[in-house]
Short mmCIF file of N, CA and C in Angstrom, two decimals:
data_model
loop_
_atom_site.label_atom_id
_atom_site.label_comp_id
_atom_site.label_asym_id
_atom_site.label_seq_id
_atom_site.Cartn_x
_atom_site.Cartn_y
_atom_site.Cartn_z
N MET A 6 -30.68 -0.71 23.35
CA MET A 6 -30.72 -0.50 21.89
C MET A 6 -29.61 0.46 21.47
N ILE A 7 -28.89 0.09 20.43
CA ILE A 7 -27.80 0.93 19.94
C ILE A 7 -28.39 2.07 19.09
N SER A 8 -27.88 3.27 19.34
CA SER A 8 -28.36 4.42 18.57
C SER A 8 -27.65 4.48 17.22
N TYR A 9 -28.23 5.26 16.31
CA TYR A 9 -27.65 5.40 14.98
C TYR A 9 -26.25 6.02 15.04
N GLU A 10 -26.07 6.95 15.99
CA GLU A 10 -24.77 7.61 16.13
C GLU A 10 -23.67 6.59 16.42
N GLU A 11 -23.96 5.66 17.33
CA GLU A 11 -22.97 4.64 17.68
C GLU A 11 -22.65 3.75 16.48
N ILE A 12 -23.68 3.38 15.72
CA ILE A 12 -23.48 2.56 14.52
C ILE A 12 -22.61 3.31 13.52
N ILE A 13 -22.91 4.58 13.31
CA ILE A 13 -22.14 5.40 12.37
C ILE A 13 -20.70 5.52 12.83
N LYS A 14 -20.50 5.73 14.13
CA LYS A 14 -19.13 5.81 14.67
C LYS A 14 -18.37 4.52 14.41
N LEU A 15 -19.02 3.39 14.69
CA LEU A 15 -18.38 2.09 14.46
C LEU A 15 -18.05 1.88 13.00
N LEU A 16 -18.99 2.20 12.11
CA LEU A 16 -18.76 2.03 10.68
C LEU A 16 -17.63 2.92 10.19
N THR A 17 -17.60 4.16 10.70
CA THR A 17 -16.55 5.10 10.32
C THR A 17 -15.19 4.58 10.74
N ARG A 18 -15.11 4.08 11.98
CA ARG A 18 -13.86 3.55 12.50
C ARG A 18 -13.41 2.35 11.66
N LEU A 19 -14.37 1.48 11.33
CA LEU A 19 -14.07 0.29 10.53
C LEU A 19 -13.57 0.70 9.14
N LEU A 20 -14.24 1.66 8.54
CA LEU A 20 -13.86 2.15 7.21
C LEU A 20 -12.46 2.73 7.23
N LEU A 21 -12.14 3.50 8.27
CA LEU A 21 -10.80 4.09 8.39
C LEU A 21 -9.74 3.00 8.51
N GLU A 22 -10.03 1.98 9.30
CA GLU A 22 -9.08 0.87 9.46
C GLU A 22 -8.83 0.18 8.12
N VAL A 23 -9.91 -0.07 7.38
CA VAL A 23 -9.80 -0.73 6.08
C VAL A 23 -8.99 0.13 5.13
N LEU A 24 -9.26 1.44 5.11
CA LEU A 24 -8.53 2.35 4.23
C LEU A 24 -7.05 2.39 4.57
N LYS A 25 -6.76 2.42 5.88
CA LYS A 25 -5.36 2.42 6.31
C LYS A 25 -4.66 1.16 5.84
N ASP A 26 -5.35 0.02 5.99
CA ASP A 26 -4.78 -1.27 5.58
C ASP A 26 -4.51 -1.28 4.08
N ILE A 27 -5.48 -0.80 3.30
CA ILE A 27 -5.32 -0.75 1.84
C ILE A 27 -4.16 0.15 1.48
N GLU A 28 -4.08 1.30 2.14
CA GLU A 28 -3.00 2.24 1.86
C GLU A 28 -1.64 1.61 2.15
N ARG A 29 -1.56 0.91 3.28
CA ARG A 29 -0.32 0.25 3.68
C ARG A 29 0.08 -0.79 2.64
N ARG A 30 -0.89 -1.62 2.23
CA ARG A 30 -0.60 -2.66 1.24
C ARG A 30 -0.19 -2.06 -0.09
N THR A 31 -0.89 -0.99 -0.49
CA THR A 31 -0.58 -0.33 -1.76
C THR A 31 0.83 0.23 -1.72
N ARG A 32 1.19 0.86 -0.59
CA ARG A 32 2.52 1.44 -0.45
C ARG A 32 3.58 0.34 -0.54
N ASP A 33 3.34 -0.78 0.17
CA ASP A 33 4.28 -1.91 0.12
C ASP A 33 4.41 -2.42 -1.31
N TRP A 34 3.27 -2.54 -2.01
CA TRP A 34 3.28 -3.05 -3.37
C TRP A 34 4.03 -2.09 -4.29
N MET A 35 3.77 -0.79 -4.13
CA MET A 35 4.44 0.22 -4.94
C MET A 35 5.94 0.17 -4.71
N TRP A 36 6.34 0.06 -3.44
CA TRP A 36 7.76 -0.01 -3.12
C TRP A 36 8.40 -1.23 -3.77
N SER A 37 7.77 -2.38 -3.64
CA SER A 37 8.35 -3.60 -4.21
C SER A 37 8.39 -3.50 -5.73
N ALA A 38 7.36 -2.90 -6.33
CA ALA A 38 7.32 -2.76 -7.79
C ALA A 38 8.43 -1.84 -8.27
N SER A 39 8.59 -0.69 -7.62
CA SER A 39 9.64 0.25 -8.02
C SER A 39 11.01 -0.36 -7.77
N ASP A 40 11.13 -1.10 -6.67
CA ASP A 40 12.39 -1.76 -6.34
C ASP A 40 12.76 -2.76 -7.44
N ARG A 41 11.77 -3.52 -7.89
CA ARG A 41 11.98 -4.50 -8.94
C ARG A 41 12.40 -3.81 -10.24
N THR A 42 11.72 -2.71 -10.57
CA THR A 42 12.04 -1.96 -11.79
C THR A 42 13.47 -1.45 -11.75
N ILE A 43 13.86 -0.90 -10.60
CA ILE A 43 15.23 -0.38 -10.44
C ILE A 43 16.23 -1.52 -10.61
N ARG A 44 15.93 -2.66 -10.02
CA ARG A 44 16.82 -3.82 -10.10
C ARG A 44 16.99 -4.27 -11.55
N ILE A 45 15.87 -4.32 -12.29
CA ILE A 45 15.92 -4.72 -13.70
C ILE A 45 16.75 -3.72 -14.48
N PHE A 46 16.52 -2.44 -14.23
CA PHE A 46 17.24 -1.37 -14.91
C PHE A 46 18.74 -1.49 -14.66
N VAL A 47 19.10 -1.69 -13.39
CA VAL A 47 20.51 -1.81 -13.02
C VAL A 47 21.14 -3.04 -13.68
N SER A 48 20.44 -4.16 -13.68
CA SER A 48 20.98 -5.38 -14.27
C SER A 48 21.16 -5.23 -15.78
N THR A 49 20.22 -4.55 -16.45
CA THR A 49 20.37 -4.34 -17.90
C THR A 49 21.53 -3.41 -18.18
N LYS A 50 21.70 -2.40 -17.33
CA LYS A 50 22.83 -1.48 -17.48
C LYS A 50 24.15 -2.25 -17.38
N HIS A 51 24.23 -3.15 -16.40
CA HIS A 51 25.45 -3.94 -16.20
C HIS A 51 25.70 -4.83 -17.41
N SER A 52 24.66 -5.47 -17.91
CA SER A 52 24.84 -6.37 -19.05
C SER A 52 25.23 -5.58 -20.30
N VAL A 53 24.73 -4.38 -20.47
CA VAL A 53 25.10 -3.52 -21.60
C VAL A 53 26.57 -3.13 -21.47
N ARG A 54 26.98 -2.80 -20.25
CA ARG A 54 28.35 -2.38 -20.02
C ARG A 54 29.34 -3.53 -20.30
N GLU A 55 28.90 -4.77 -20.00
CA GLU A 55 29.77 -5.92 -20.20
C GLU A 55 30.02 -6.22 -21.68
N CYS A 56 29.09 -5.89 -22.55
CA CYS A 56 29.19 -6.22 -23.97
C CYS A 56 30.40 -5.57 -24.66
#
């Protein structure tokens, strides 16, 4: 029979893995979003300069 401590340890480990994964995805998404914003900003700057 599995003790409560073992179950809690497993759940904690699982939760940490999920949180790490979410953090990683959020960071990737934030990077891509900021990258996109910078690209748009740069392209608008170029088009303004061309006018």
